[in-house]
Structure formats: structure tokens, C-alpha cells
Short mmCIF file of C-alpha atoms (C1' of nucleotides) in Angstrom, two decimals:
data_model
loop_
_atom_site.label_atom_id
_atom_site.label_comp_id
_atom_site.label_asym_id
_atom_site.label_seq_id
_atom_site.Cartn_x
_atom_site.Cartn_y
_atom_site.Cartn_z
CA MET Y 662 3.65 27.55 25.68
CA GLY Y 663 0.60 27.74 24.29
CA ALA Y 664 -1.07 24.90 22.45
CA ALA Y 665 -1.07 26.85 18.86
CA ALA Y 666 3.10 27.31 19.17
CA GLU Y 667 3.36 23.97 19.98
CA ARG Y 668 2.16 23.01 17.04
CA ALA Y 669 2.65 25.64 14.32
CA GLU Y 670 6.73 24.42 15.97
CA GLU Y 671 6.12 20.35 15.24
CA GLU Y 672 4.81 21.80 11.83
CA HIS Y 673 7.44 23.92 10.88
CA GLU Y 674 10.41 21.16 10.42
CA GLU Y 675 8.98 17.55 10.87
CA TRP Y 676 12.38 16.32 10.21
CA ALA Y 677 14.16 19.12 12.50
CA GLY Y 678 16.28 16.12 14.39
CA VAL Y 679 17.94 14.77 10.85
CA THR Y 680 21.04 15.55 10.06
CA PRO Y 681 23.06 17.49 8.37
CA ASP Y 682 20.60 19.39 6.61
CA ALA Y 683 21.46 16.59 2.83
CA ALA Y 684 20.22 14.10 5.31
CA ARG Y 685 16.79 15.88 5.93
CA ARG Y 686 16.22 17.67 2.28
CA LEU Y 687 16.73 13.39 1.67
CA VAL Y 688 14.11 12.44 3.75
CA GLY Y 689 11.43 14.86 3.22
CA ALA Y 690 11.88 13.94 -0.43
CA ALA Y 691 11.52 10.10 0.66
CA VAL Y 692 8.04 10.44 2.64
CA GLU Y 693 6.13 12.51 -0.94
CA ALA Y 694 8.21 10.00 -3.56
CA PHE Y 695 6.97 7.50 -1.14
CA ALA Y 696 3.52 8.52 0.09
CA GLU Y 697 2.91 9.35 -3.42
CA ARG Y 698 4.35 6.34 -5.24
CA GLY Y 699 4.53 3.48 -2.36
CA TYR Y 700 8.01 2.26 -1.66
CA HIS Y 701 8.22 -0.06 -4.67
CA ALA Y 702 7.57 1.97 -7.46
CA THR Y 703 9.15 4.70 -6.29
CA THR Y 704 13.59 4.12 -7.35
CA THR Y 705 16.30 5.76 -5.53
CA ARG Y 706 16.95 8.65 -8.77
CA ASP Y 707 13.49 9.84 -7.98
CA ILE Y 708 14.22 10.69 -4.64
CA ALA Y 709 17.79 12.27 -4.99
CA GLY Y 710 16.26 14.02 -7.84
CA ARG Y 711 14.10 15.30 -5.30
CA ALA Y 712 16.27 16.46 -2.64
CA GLY Y 713 18.75 18.44 -5.58
CA MET Y 714 21.49 15.69 -5.73
CA SER Y 715 22.91 13.12 -7.77
CA PRO Y 716 22.10 9.57 -7.49
CA ALA Y 717 25.39 8.46 -5.74
CA ALA Y 718 24.53 11.26 -2.87
CA LEU Y 719 22.17 9.01 -0.85
CA TYR Y 720 24.20 6.54 0.03
CA ILE Y 721 26.70 8.62 1.81
CA HIS Y 722 23.72 9.70 4.05
CA TYR Y 723 21.63 6.43 4.07
CA LYS Y 724 23.29 2.71 3.63
CA THR Y 725 20.25 1.71 1.20
CA LYS Y 726 16.74 2.68 0.86
CA GLU Y 727 15.09 0.40 3.32
CA GLU Y 728 17.77 2.50 5.45
CA LEU Y 729 15.17 5.55 4.69
CA LEU Y 730 11.82 3.96 4.98
CA TYR Y 731 13.14 2.98 8.59
CA ARG Y 732 13.95 6.14 10.16
CA ILE Y 733 10.80 7.90 8.87
CA SER Y 734 9.68 4.84 9.98
CA GLY Y 735 11.01 5.08 13.45
CA ILE Y 736 10.42 9.69 13.49
CA GLY Y 737 7.15 9.34 12.13
CA HIS Y 738 5.84 6.31 15.02
CA GLU Y 739 7.45 7.33 17.84
CA LYS Y 740 6.35 11.49 17.26
CA ALA Y 741 2.77 8.83 16.50
CA LEU Y 742 3.77 7.38 19.97
CA ARG Y 743 3.72 10.84 21.58
CA ILE Y 744 0.66 11.77 21.00
CA MET Y 745 -1.13 9.10 22.35
CA GLY Y 746 1.12 9.40 24.87
CA ALA Y 747 0.64 12.92 26.27
CA ALA Y 748 -3.31 12.09 26.29
CA ALA Y 749 -3.64 8.85 27.87
CA GLY Y 750 -1.36 10.47 30.70
CA ALA Y 751 -3.50 13.42 31.11
CA GLU Y 752 -5.75 13.98 34.24
CA GLY Y 753 -9.04 13.24 33.69
CA SER Y 754 -12.43 11.10 33.55
CA ALA Y 755 -11.81 8.03 30.93
CA THR Y 756 -14.04 10.46 28.43
CA GLU Y 757 -12.20 13.26 28.62
CA ARG Y 758 -9.07 11.41 27.70
CA LEU Y 759 -10.91 9.06 24.71
CA ARG Y 760 -11.79 13.47 23.11
CA ASP Y 761 -8.35 13.55 23.25
CA ALA Y 762 -7.03 11.01 22.04
CA VAL Y 763 -8.40 10.04 18.81
CA ARG Y 764 -8.40 14.20 18.36
CA THR Y 765 -4.72 14.57 18.74
CA PHE Y 766 -4.09 11.56 16.68
CA ALA Y 767 -6.29 11.67 14.33
CA ARG Y 768 -5.85 15.31 13.30
CA TRP Y 769 -2.04 14.35 13.29
CA HIS Y 770 -3.07 11.44 10.71
CA ALA Y 771 -4.83 14.19 8.49
CA GLU Y 772 -1.98 16.93 9.06
CA HIS Y 773 0.96 15.53 7.98
CA HIS Y 774 -0.66 12.44 5.81
CA THR Y 775 1.91 11.90 3.46
CA THR Y 776 4.08 11.09 6.21
CA ALA Y 777 1.20 9.16 8.32
CA ARG Y 778 0.66 7.33 4.40
CA VAL Y 779 4.23 5.97 4.76
CA ILE Y 780 4.43 5.04 8.17
CA GLN Y 781 1.29 3.22 8.86
CA TYR Y 782 1.17 1.27 4.94
CA GLU Y 783 4.57 0.55 4.27
CA LEU Y 784 5.56 -1.01 6.82
CA GLN Y 785 5.88 -4.44 4.94
CA ALA Y 786 8.36 -3.10 2.98
CA LEU Y 787 11.23 -2.91 6.17
CA GLY Y 788 13.21 -5.67 6.35
CA PRO Y 789 12.06 -7.99 9.31
CA GLU Y 790 14.40 -6.76 11.90
CA HIS Y 791 13.64 -3.51 11.93
CA TYR Y 792 9.67 -4.47 10.58
CA THR Y 793 9.66 -6.29 14.44
CA GLU Y 794 10.89 -2.84 16.05
CA ILE Y 795 8.79 -0.52 14.79
CA ALA Y 796 5.74 -2.97 15.33
CA GLY Y 797 7.10 -2.38 18.80
CA LEU Y 798 5.93 1.11 18.95
CA ARG Y 799 2.70 0.48 17.71
CA ARG Y 800 1.67 -2.13 20.15
CA ARG Y 801 3.04 0.59 22.62
CA THR Y 802 -0.07 2.53 20.79
CA ASP Y 803 -2.44 0.63 20.87
CA ARG Y 804 -1.57 -0.60 24.88
CA LEU Y 805 -2.17 3.13 25.18
CA LEU Y 806 -5.09 3.68 24.05
CA ARG Y 807 -6.87 0.26 24.88
CA GLN Y 808 -5.62 1.44 28.79
CA ILE Y 809 -7.74 4.48 28.33
CA ILE Y 810 -11.15 1.88 27.22
CA GLN Y 811 -10.78 0.33 29.32
CA ASP Y 812 -10.43 2.53 32.58
CA GLY Y 813 -13.77 3.72 30.71
CA ALA Y 814 -15.70 0.52 30.59
CA ASP Y 815 -14.09 -0.76 34.01
CA SER Y 816 -15.40 3.00 35.37
CA GLY Y 817 -18.64 2.52 33.72
CA GLU Y 818 -18.03 5.76 31.73
CA PHE Y 819 -18.42 3.25 28.39
CA ARG Y 820 -20.51 0.50 27.32
CA ALA Y 821 -17.58 -1.17 25.39
CA ASP Y 822 -18.27 -4.79 25.37
CA ASP Y 823 -15.07 -5.88 23.43
CA VAL Y 824 -12.09 -4.15 24.47
CA PRO Y 825 -10.02 -5.29 22.63
CA GLY Y 826 -11.97 -5.31 19.28
CA THR Y 827 -13.80 -1.53 19.93
CA THR Y 828 -9.94 -0.68 20.93
CA LEU Y 829 -8.85 -1.99 17.31
CA ALA Y 830 -11.61 -0.33 15.51
CA VAL Y 831 -10.68 2.85 16.71
CA LEU Y 832 -7.40 3.18 16.22
CA SER Y 833 -8.17 1.60 12.59
CA LEU Y 834 -10.11 5.00 11.92
CA CYS Y 835 -8.04 6.78 12.74
CA VAL Y 836 -4.68 5.25 10.96
CA ASP Y 837 -6.69 5.31 7.88
CA VAL Y 838 -7.50 8.96 7.79
CA ALA Y 839 -4.03 9.01 5.98
CA ARG Y 840 -4.77 6.69 3.21
CA TRP Y 841 -8.04 9.52 2.47
CA PHE Y 842 -6.84 12.69 3.59
CA THR Y 843 -6.23 14.99 1.07
CA ALA Y 844 -5.18 18.93 1.92
CA ASP Y 845 -7.79 19.79 -1.03
CA GLY Y 846 -10.62 18.10 0.29
CA PRO Y 847 -13.53 19.43 2.03
CA ARG Y 848 -12.65 19.72 5.94
CA THR Y 849 -9.21 20.78 7.65
CA PRO Y 850 -7.02 18.79 10.16
CA ASP Y 851 -8.66 20.01 12.91
CA GLU Y 852 -12.42 19.25 11.71
CA VAL Y 853 -11.25 15.83 10.75
CA GLY Y 854 -10.01 15.79 14.95
CA THR Y 855 -13.23 17.02 16.01
CA LEU Y 856 -16.11 14.96 13.82
CA TYR Y 857 -14.03 12.11 14.59
CA ALA Y 858 -13.77 12.56 18.45
CA ASP Y 859 -17.36 12.84 18.70
CA LEU Y 860 -17.70 9.56 16.52
CA VAL Y 861 -16.33 7.51 18.71
CA LEU Y 862 -16.99 8.81 21.86
CA ARG Y 863 -20.75 7.34 21.01
CA MET Y 864 -19.39 4.73 20.06
CA VAL Y 865 -18.02 3.58 22.71
CA GLY Y 866 -21.35 4.93 24.28
CA ALA Y 867 -20.19 7.72 26.52
CA PRO Y 868 -22.35 10.47 28.21
CA ASP Y 869 -24.08 12.47 25.41
CA PRO Y 870 -23.91 16.19 26.18
CA GLY Y 871 -19.81 16.46 25.95
CA ARG Y 872 -19.85 16.86 22.33
CA SER Y 873 -18.53 19.63 21.63
CA THR Y 874 -20.26 21.93 18.66
CA GLY Y 875 -18.48 21.06 15.52
CA ALA Y 876 -17.33 23.11 12.69
CA SER Y 877 -16.59 26.13 13.48
CA HIS Y 878 -16.50 29.61 11.60
CA MET E 1388 -31.29 -21.12 -1.63
CA GLY E 1389 -30.72 -20.20 1.99
CA ALA E 1390 -28.00 -17.50 3.43
CA ALA E 1391 -25.62 -19.95 4.33
CA ALA E 1392 -26.13 -21.89 1.11
CA GLU E 1393 -25.91 -18.43 -1.18
CA ARG E 1394 -22.19 -17.38 0.67
CA ALA E 1395 -21.11 -21.11 0.29
CA GLU E 1396 -21.27 -20.57 -3.13
CA GLU E 1397 -20.31 -17.24 -3.33
CA GLU E 1398 -17.30 -18.10 -1.55
CA HIS E 1399 -16.82 -21.47 -3.41
CA GLU E 1400 -14.90 -19.68 -6.02
CA GLU E 1401 -14.49 -16.60 -5.45
CA TRP E 1402 -13.62 -15.81 -9.77
CA ALA E 1403 -15.72 -18.53 -11.02
CA GLY E 1404 -16.57 -16.59 -13.42
CA VAL E 1405 -12.91 -15.39 -15.56
CA THR E 1406 -12.43 -18.32 -18.01
CA PRO E 1407 -10.98 -20.63 -19.28
CA ASP E 1408 -9.26 -21.98 -16.05
CA ALA E 1409 -6.14 -21.53 -16.37
CA ALA E 1410 -6.81 -16.86 -16.74
CA ARG E 1411 -8.44 -18.07 -13.41
CA ARG E 1412 -5.04 -20.07 -12.43
CA LEU E 1413 -3.86 -16.64 -12.67
CA VAL E 1414 -6.06 -14.63 -10.99
CA GLY E 1415 -6.31 -16.35 -8.47
CA ALA E 1416 -2.29 -16.27 -7.80
CA ALA E 1417 -1.99 -11.96 -8.61
CA VAL E 1418 -4.44 -11.66 -5.90
CA GLU E 1419 -2.37 -14.16 -3.40
CA ALA E 1420 1.19 -12.24 -4.95
CA PHE E 1421 -0.27 -8.62 -4.49
CA ALA E 1422 -1.91 -8.87 -1.44
CA GLU E 1423 1.06 -10.38 0.27
CA ARG E 1424 4.20 -8.53 -1.32
CA GLY E 1425 1.67 -5.36 -3.49
CA TYR E 1426 1.52 -4.59 -6.95
CA HIS E 1427 4.44 -3.35 -7.72
CA ALA E 1428 7.21 -5.73 -5.23
CA THR E 1429 5.20 -8.53 -7.42
CA THR E 1430 6.87 -9.59 -10.55
CA THR E 1431 5.22 -11.06 -13.60
CA ARG E 1432 7.77 -14.39 -12.73
CA ASP E 1433 6.00 -15.06 -9.53
CA ILE E 1434 2.58 -14.70 -10.15
CA ALA E 1435 3.40 -17.14 -13.04
CA GLY E 1436 4.69 -19.12 -11.04
CA ARG E 1437 2.29 -19.91 -8.80
CA ALA E 1438 -0.11 -20.70 -11.19
CA GLY E 1439 2.46 -23.64 -12.50
CA MET E 1440 3.33 -22.11 -15.59
CA SER E 1441 5.71 -19.88 -17.48
CA PRO E 1442 5.95 -15.99 -16.79
CA ALA E 1443 5.09 -15.71 -20.68
CA ALA E 1444 1.82 -17.66 -20.56
CA LEU E 1445 0.23 -15.00 -18.67
CA TYR E 1446 0.94 -12.99 -21.17
CA ILE E 1447 -1.76 -15.42 -23.36
CA HIS E 1448 -4.60 -14.28 -21.69
CA TYR E 1449 -3.54 -10.79 -20.17
CA LYS E 1450 -2.32 -8.17 -22.25
CA THR E 1451 0.03 -6.35 -19.41
CA LYS E 1452 0.30 -6.75 -15.30
CA GLU E 1453 -1.70 -3.77 -15.10
CA GLU E 1454 -4.38 -5.94 -17.03
CA LEU E 1455 -4.37 -8.15 -14.00
CA LEU E 1456 -4.85 -5.52 -11.57
CA TYR E 1457 -7.70 -3.69 -13.42
CA ARG E 1458 -10.25 -7.13 -13.60
CA ILE E 1459 -9.31 -8.16 -9.83
CA SER E 1460 -10.25 -4.65 -9.21
CA GLY E 1461 -13.21 -4.65 -11.41
CA ILE E 1462 -14.53 -7.68 -10.36
CA GLY E 1463 -13.91 -6.82 -6.54
CA HIS E 1464 -15.50 -3.61 -6.52
CA GLU E 1465 -18.48 -4.64 -8.25
CA LYS E 1466 -18.69 -7.74 -5.66
CA ALA E 1467 -18.27 -5.12 -2.97
CA LEU E 1468 -21.20 -2.21 -4.61
CA ARG E 1469 -23.64 -5.40 -5.04
CA ILE E 1470 -23.16 -6.28 -1.06
CA MET E 1471 -23.54 -2.57 -0.08
CA GLY E 1472 -26.47 -2.32 -2.56
CA ALA E 1473 -28.52 -5.47 -1.38
CA ALA E 1474 -28.56 -4.36 2.21
CA ALA E 1475 -29.69 -0.42 0.81
CA GLY E 1476 -32.06 -1.66 -1.32
CA ALA E 1477 -33.76 -3.80 1.47
CA GLU E 1478 -36.95 -3.87 3.25
CA GLY E 1479 -36.38 -2.13 6.16
CA SER E 1480 -35.97 0.36 8.67
CA ALA E 1481 -32.30 2.83 7.75
CA THR E 1482 -31.26 1.48 11.90
CA GLU E 1483 -32.16 -1.86 10.48
CA ARG E 1484 -30.65 -1.18 6.31
CA LEU E 1485 -27.43 0.54 7.86
CA ARG E 1486 -26.66 -2.76 10.29
CA ASP E 1487 -27.33 -5.12 7.51
CA ALA E 1488 -24.91 -2.68 5.29
CA VAL E 1489 -22.16 -2.41 7.88
CA ARG E 1490 -22.88 -6.41 8.51
CA THR E 1491 -22.27 -8.18 5.28
CA PHE E 1492 -19.43 -5.17 4.14
CA ALA E 1493 -17.17 -5.92 6.29
CA ARG E 1494 -17.56 -9.16 7.06
CA TRP E 1495 -16.65 -9.79 3.32
CA HIS E 1496 -13.81 -7.09 3.77
CA ALA E 1497 -12.56 -10.25 6.18
CA GLU E 1498 -13.53 -12.87 4.33
CA HIS E 1499 -12.23 -12.04 1.38
CA HIS E 1500 -9.18 -10.10 2.84
CA THR E 1501 -6.46 -11.00 0.13
CA THR E 1502 -8.69 -9.89 -2.55
CA ALA E 1503 -10.03 -6.90 -0.19
CA ARG E 1504 -6.66 -6.13 -0.11
CA VAL E 1505 -5.91 -5.69 -3.33
CA ILE E 1506 -8.20 -3.79 -4.80
CA GLN E 1507 -8.42 -1.20 -1.27
CA TYR E 1508 -5.31 -0.33 -1.23
CA GLU E 1509 -3.12 -1.30 -4.41
CA LEU E 1510 -5.47 0.84 -6.80
CA GLN E 1511 -2.77 4.09 -7.33
CA ALA E 1512 -1.18 1.12 -9.80
CA LEU E 1513 -3.54 1.24 -12.37
CA GLY E 1514 -3.51 2.97 -15.19
CA PRO E 1515 -5.35 6.77 -15.84
CA GLU E 1516 -8.28 5.24 -17.42
CA HIS E 1517 -8.76 2.51 -15.05
CA TYR E 1518 -8.63 3.80 -12.25
CA THR E 1519 -11.11 6.74 -13.04
CA GLU E 1520 -13.33 3.55 -13.95
CA ILE E 1521 -12.75 1.75 -10.70
CA ALA E 1522 -13.39 5.22 -8.93
CA GLY E 1523 -17.07 5.64 -10.26
CA LEU E 1524 -17.53 2.16 -8.79
CA ARG E 1525 -16.32 3.15 -5.33
CA ARG E 1526 -18.62 6.50 -5.71
CA ARG E 1527 -21.36 4.42 -6.59
CA THR E 1528 -20.97 2.12 -3.14
CA ASP E 1529 -20.15 5.50 -1.55
CA ARG E 1530 -24.27 7.13 -1.91
CA LEU E 1531 -25.88 4.31 -1.52
CA LEU E 1532 -24.29 3.88 1.98
CA ARG E 1533 -24.46 8.24 1.89
CA GLN E 1534 -28.15 7.64 1.94
CA ILE E 1535 -28.84 5.16 3.81
CA ILE E 1536 -27.30 7.30 6.54
CA GLN E 1537 -29.20 10.31 5.11
CA ASP E 1538 -33.09 7.92 5.68
CA GLY E 1539 -31.33 7.67 9.42
CA ALA E 1540 -31.67 11.48 9.49
CA ASP E 1541 -34.34 12.83 8.15
CA SER E 1542 -36.42 10.34 10.14
CA GLY E 1543 -34.84 10.92 13.21
CA GLU E 1544 -33.72 7.80 14.00
CA PHE E 1545 -30.24 8.75 13.80
CA ARG E 1546 -28.13 11.84 15.29
CA ALA E 1547 -26.08 12.50 12.27
CA ASP E 1548 -24.73 16.39 11.97
CA ASP E 1549 -22.02 15.59 9.60
CA VAL E 1550 -24.11 13.39 7.26
CA PRO E 1551 -20.91 12.95 4.46
CA GLY E 1552 -18.31 12.47 7.21
CA THR E 1553 -19.89 9.59 9.35
CA THR E 1554 -20.18 8.09 5.56
CA LEU E 1555 -16.16 8.68 4.71
CA ALA E 1556 -16.15 7.26 9.10
CA VAL E 1557 -18.17 3.96 8.50
CA LEU E 1558 -17.15 3.49 4.85
CA SER E 1559 -13.31 3.98 6.17
CA LEU E 1560 -13.81 1.47 9.08
CA CYS E 1561 -15.07 -1.29 7.15
CA VAL E 1562 -12.35 -1.08 4.15
CA ASP E 1563 -9.79 -0.63 6.97
CA VAL E 1564 -10.77 -4.36 7.66
CA ALA E 1565 -8.77 -5.74 4.99
CA ARG E 1566 -5.10 -4.27 6.26
CA TRP E 1567 -5.43 -5.50 10.10
CA PHE E 1568 -7.58 -9.40 9.53
CA THR E 1569 -5.93 -12.28 9.43
CA ALA E 1570 -7.51 -15.89 9.43
CA ASP E 1571 -5.43 -16.81 12.07
CA GLY E 1572 -6.33 -13.73 14.26
CA PRO E 1573 -8.84 -13.90 17.55
CA ARG E 1574 -11.99 -13.10 15.29
CA THR E 1575 -13.62 -14.86 12.68
CA PRO E 1576 -15.49 -13.13 9.83
CA ASP E 1577 -18.74 -13.12 11.33
CA GLU E 1578 -17.78 -11.61 14.55
CA VAL E 1579 -16.04 -9.36 12.75
CA GLY E 1580 -18.75 -8.32 10.95
CA THR E 1581 -21.31 -8.15 13.77
CA LEU E 1582 -18.94 -6.28 16.06
CA TYR E 1583 -18.99 -3.83 13.36
CA ALA E 1584 -22.48 -3.05 13.31
CA ASP E 1585 -22.72 -2.64 16.91
CA LEU E 1586 -20.36 -0.16 16.81
CA VAL E 1587 -21.66 1.56 13.72
CA LEU E 1588 -25.28 1.98 15.07
CA ARG E 1589 -23.51 3.34 18.22
CA MET E 1590 -21.82 6.06 16.52
CA VAL E 1591 -24.88 7.46 14.30
CA GLY E 1592 -27.27 7.66 18.00
CA ALA E 1593 -29.23 5.11 16.22
CA PRO E 1594 -31.79 3.38 19.17
CA ASP E 1595 -30.02 1.48 21.73
CA PRO E 1596 -32.25 -2.12 22.36
CA GLY E 1597 -31.73 -3.40 19.01
CA ARG E 1598 -27.66 -5.13 19.29
CA SER E 1599 -27.36 -8.35 18.35
CA THR E 1600 -25.81 -10.81 21.14
CA GLY E 1601 -22.41 -10.46 19.78
CA ALA E 1602 -20.03 -13.42 19.59
CA SER E 1603 -22.76 -16.42 19.32
CA HIS E 1604 -20.86 -19.98 19.73
"C1'" DC M 675 -3.62 -41.62 -40.90
"C1'" DG M 676 -1.98 -35.77 -41.45
"C1'" DC M 677 -2.85 -31.29 -40.91
"C1'" DG M 678 -4.15 -26.96 -38.60
"C1'" DC M 679 -5.25 -24.91 -34.12
"C1'" DC M 680 -4.43 -23.44 -29.54
"C1'" DG M 681 -2.34 -23.72 -25.08
"C1'" DC M 682 2.08 -22.80 -23.95
"C1'" DT M 683 7.27 -23.24 -23.17
"C1'" DG M 684 12.41 -21.09 -23.82
"C1'" DA M 685 15.42 -18.01 -24.33
"C1'" DG M 686 16.40 -13.80 -24.49
"C1'" DC M 687 15.94 -8.46 -24.91
"C1'" DA M 688 15.98 -3.82 -24.04
"C1'" DA M 689 15.52 -1.20 -20.25
"C1'" DG M 690 16.22 -0.11 -15.94
"C1'" DC M 691 16.90 -1.36 -11.22
"C1'" DG M 692 20.41 -0.12 -6.64
"C1'" DC M 693 24.37 0.49 -5.59
"C1'" DT M 694 29.99 1.19 -6.59
"C1'" DT M 695 33.52 3.65 -7.12
"C1'" DA M 696 36.86 7.29 -8.98
"C1'" DG M 697 37.93 11.16 -8.52
"C1'" DG M 698 36.98 16.09 -8.03
"C1'" DG M 699 35.64 20.74 -5.62
"C1'" DT M 700 35.54 23.07 -2.01
"C1'" DC M 701 36.71 24.59 2.68
"C1'" DC M 702 39.85 24.89 7.63
"C1'" DG M 703 43.44 23.75 9.92
"C1'" DG M 704 48.53 24.92 10.17
"C1'" DC D 729 50.77 27.76 0.65
"C1'" DC D 730 49.52 22.96 1.24
"C1'" DG D 731 47.13 18.71 2.65
"C1'" DG D 732 43.08 15.95 4.64
"C1'" DA D 733 38.28 15.83 5.18
"C1'" DC D 734 34.09 16.27 3.99
"C1'" DC D 735 30.12 16.44 0.15
"C1'" DC D 736 29.23 15.52 -3.83
"C1'" DT D 737 28.93 13.30 -9.19
"C1'" DA D 738 29.94 11.03 -13.52
"C1'" DA D 739 29.87 6.74 -15.04
"C1'" DG D 740 28.69 1.95 -14.95
"C1'" DC D 741 27.84 -2.73 -12.73
"C1'" DG D 742 25.84 -6.43 -12.15
"C1'" DC D 743 20.90 -8.02 -12.04
"C1'" DT D 744 15.99 -7.71 -12.76
"C1'" DT D 745 12.00 -6.17 -14.70
"C1'" DG D 746 8.01 -6.06 -17.89
"C1'" DC D 747 7.76 -8.16 -22.33
"C1'" DT D 748 8.12 -10.61 -26.82
"C1'" DC D 749 9.01 -14.32 -30.35
"C1'" DA D 750 10.22 -18.38 -32.94
"C1'" DG D 751 8.85 -23.59 -32.37
"C1'" DC D 752 6.35 -27.15 -29.85
"C1'" DG D 753 3.29 -30.74 -28.85
"C1'" DG D 754 -1.22 -32.75 -28.50
"C1'" DC D 755 -6.08 -32.11 -29.79
"C1'" DG D 756 -10.37 -32.35 -32.73
"C1'" DC D 757 -11.70 -33.54 -37.26
"C1'" DG D 758 -11.40 -34.43 -42.13
#
DNA sequence: CGCGCCGCTGAGCAAGCGCTTAGGGTCCGG
DNA sequence: CCGGACCCTAAGCGCTTGCTCAGCGGCGCG
């Protein structure tokens, strides 16, 4: 399966793993609503309404409104972790892996900016034990990226005096895409990914000639 | 007045311009609460309680809870704009101005991370006309930074193929400091500012030798 | 001392919240 | 034809929310 087909499949139904159908419609509706107004400003009546059901129907599939957020956060962060893992586990130099990591990670945050906004900015609304569980996924993502940067620093490809600080900055940069990105903006998710990969490679002082050609059309 | 004295004065009373005393205590309490739990999850009873008053006292000084957020946003974004303006208006090369801009802007977002979190991440809770007014301040800040980067690109100091995109990334990086920074973390606001200035200068391909010496103490 | 004013409180209202419960369709195996 | 499993809805419960209002205490002024 080619990269394009793979991406199309991922995109087609982001919540394909959620069954039955009504439960899936509810997650979709909740993501939309949470991203637009925030978790606390969203009512269960609003979510149910968007999914085309009565308010009570929500509670057949989810115990509480918080559980909905928890499911969304879990699925989303697992996806983010898999994206980072694919880039980190690939073969190639630290430069190549970092470029791929930033490009795909930033692109995902743009493409799925509603989901990403929810899972990155509404975390504090989770209950304590759900929060720590999700925070664990985040830490694993963080460690994967840090390892790439550490590898590049060790091999001399990168000039990174402060590896944890640089990791933090790169992650912060990618995650924040979810905050400002809109589908009607001037940039496509692909362009954001490419731009960010270029910027980050320069940020870590990677050798320059490998830069891609930028926006192409 | 030296830089240290100036910073100490700014810090001493962030809301010094707000009178009378009770109104100032309310803004302080509101910023604290909004930053911790978010605007919608914060109750007027909580704000009043933190300020040591009854819930009704809030409405003597502010018409609505939203007006409190509006005042906070206004003061905060004006401060952010002044910081960026000071760096942009200073004399020196684009490199020097960009370093100064990123250093002070990121440092402010770390030092006043509670305020910054509120003004940067709770904007959507503002009413429509208050929102557009605050968005205007943000656009002015954005333009100041873009001009610095444009100057550097024009003079050949920077290699920035995509000036608006680079501006967006730099701003995003600095703003997002407010999300992850905590006072008990491993980095001081000063260190964050210095680190970020170094990272950004490399990101725009500025000549390297000007890098500062990093953490100093 | 007396009076008005300003800042504040105690009590509470209407509305909206998350969530529950009793019951009604619709389908399938027998 | 029946009976129950499965989804769903209408109605509404208890509670909290943003906000209001009548009234009170202490201060400055005459």
C-alpha cells in the first residue's frame, strides 16, 4: 500500500475503531463541539443534537461526558504516538528521521486540527487518573523525539547544546499548529509539514543542502 | 532606570493600573482561576472567594464575568505588544532585533505564564466585538515581528523563503511557552528566553557566531 | 451628632447543567 | 404469534450557574 493510499484510509474514518455506529457518531460530534467551544462550554445536549439523537442516548454509550473526552484523548494520542514512532523507528540518519518526524507530526496536527486541538488543549478537563494515563502516552511521544535529537547530537549531525530544551521547543511548535491552523487558511497540511521540517532542521543546525524544495504547485 | 529595576517594577504589580483596590484584587483572582481551570470552568463565586469577597461584590466593579476576561486580555495583549514594539523599534541589525524580540517575548510568556495562558488560550470565550478588538492587538504584534524577519530577509542576514510562515512559527513557539511553563520546572524564564532566541536565530539562518553563552549562573 | 454615600453582603431567582428513569418501538429466534 | 434484547426518547430531578436586589455598616462632611 502506497503512502497516499495509507493516508487516505486513515483520513476516511478517523474513528473507524469505535462501534456501534451511534457511539462513533457521538465521538465525531463531541470532537467538533469540544474543538469549537472547549470542553466545559459544550453541553451534552449539544453533542447529542449534532449526532442526531436525544440527550439521553449519550449515556447508553458513555457513562459520562468526561468519558467521551477520555476516549477521544486516548485514540488521538495513540495515533500521535504511532506517527512519531514510525518516524523514529525508520532507518536513516538522524537528519532524515527528524525531518520525517516533524513533517508527519506537524501535518497530522494540521490535517486533524479539530481532534488535535481537543487532545492537546483540553487535557486538564480529564479526571486525575485518566489524565495521568494520557500523560504517559505523551511522555512516550516526547521520548521518541528526544532520542532522535540525541542521536543527531551524538553523531555530530546536529548542534544541540540543550537536548531536552530543543525537544520541548520542537514538540511545542508542532502541537501548537492545532491552535492556529484552519482549513480555509493559505497553507495546506502538507505545506505546513514541509515548512516546519525545514525550520526545525535549521534550528538544530543540521546540514543544509538536504532541504526540500518547499511549496510545489 | 536599569533593565533589572525596570523588570522588577513591572513584575511587582502586574495590575497596578487597575483601581480601586478591590477591582485589582478581582483581576488577580480571576487570572489565577482562569489559568488553572479555564474561563468556562471558573465560577464567579470562585473568583470572588479568592479575592476575599462575596459573589455579589464582583458585579460592583465589572458588569459581567466576560468583562473581567476582556480587561485581562486587553492589558495583557497591550503589554505583549509593547514588548514586541520595544524590540522592533530598537536600533541594530535584524539579527540583534530578532534576538531581543524573541528573548523578551518568550521570557514574558514564561514569567507571566498564568496571565499569558489566559490571554492566549481563552480568547474564544470573549464576545464577538471584544474578540475582534483584541485580535487587532494581536495582528499588530504579528506585524512587528514579521517586519523584523522581512528586514533580515531583505538585507540577506536571514534565509527565510517564507516570511509569513516563519513569523507564524516564531510567534507560535513563544506563545506556547505559556502552556507548558511552570515555575517549578527546570528552567528560569531568563533561560527560556535565551534558549529560544538561539533556536530562532538558527531557524532563520542568521550568522552563528553571535550566539550567547547559554545558561549563566 | 446626624446624614448621605459608597462598597459591600445575604438571600435568592430564573435558567441551564449533567445525568436518570420509565417506557416505547423494532428486530430476531422460536 | 410471542418474548425479550437492544436502542432510543420524553420527561424531569437535583444542583449549580451568572447575576440581581434590598438593605447594612462605616466613613467624611456639615
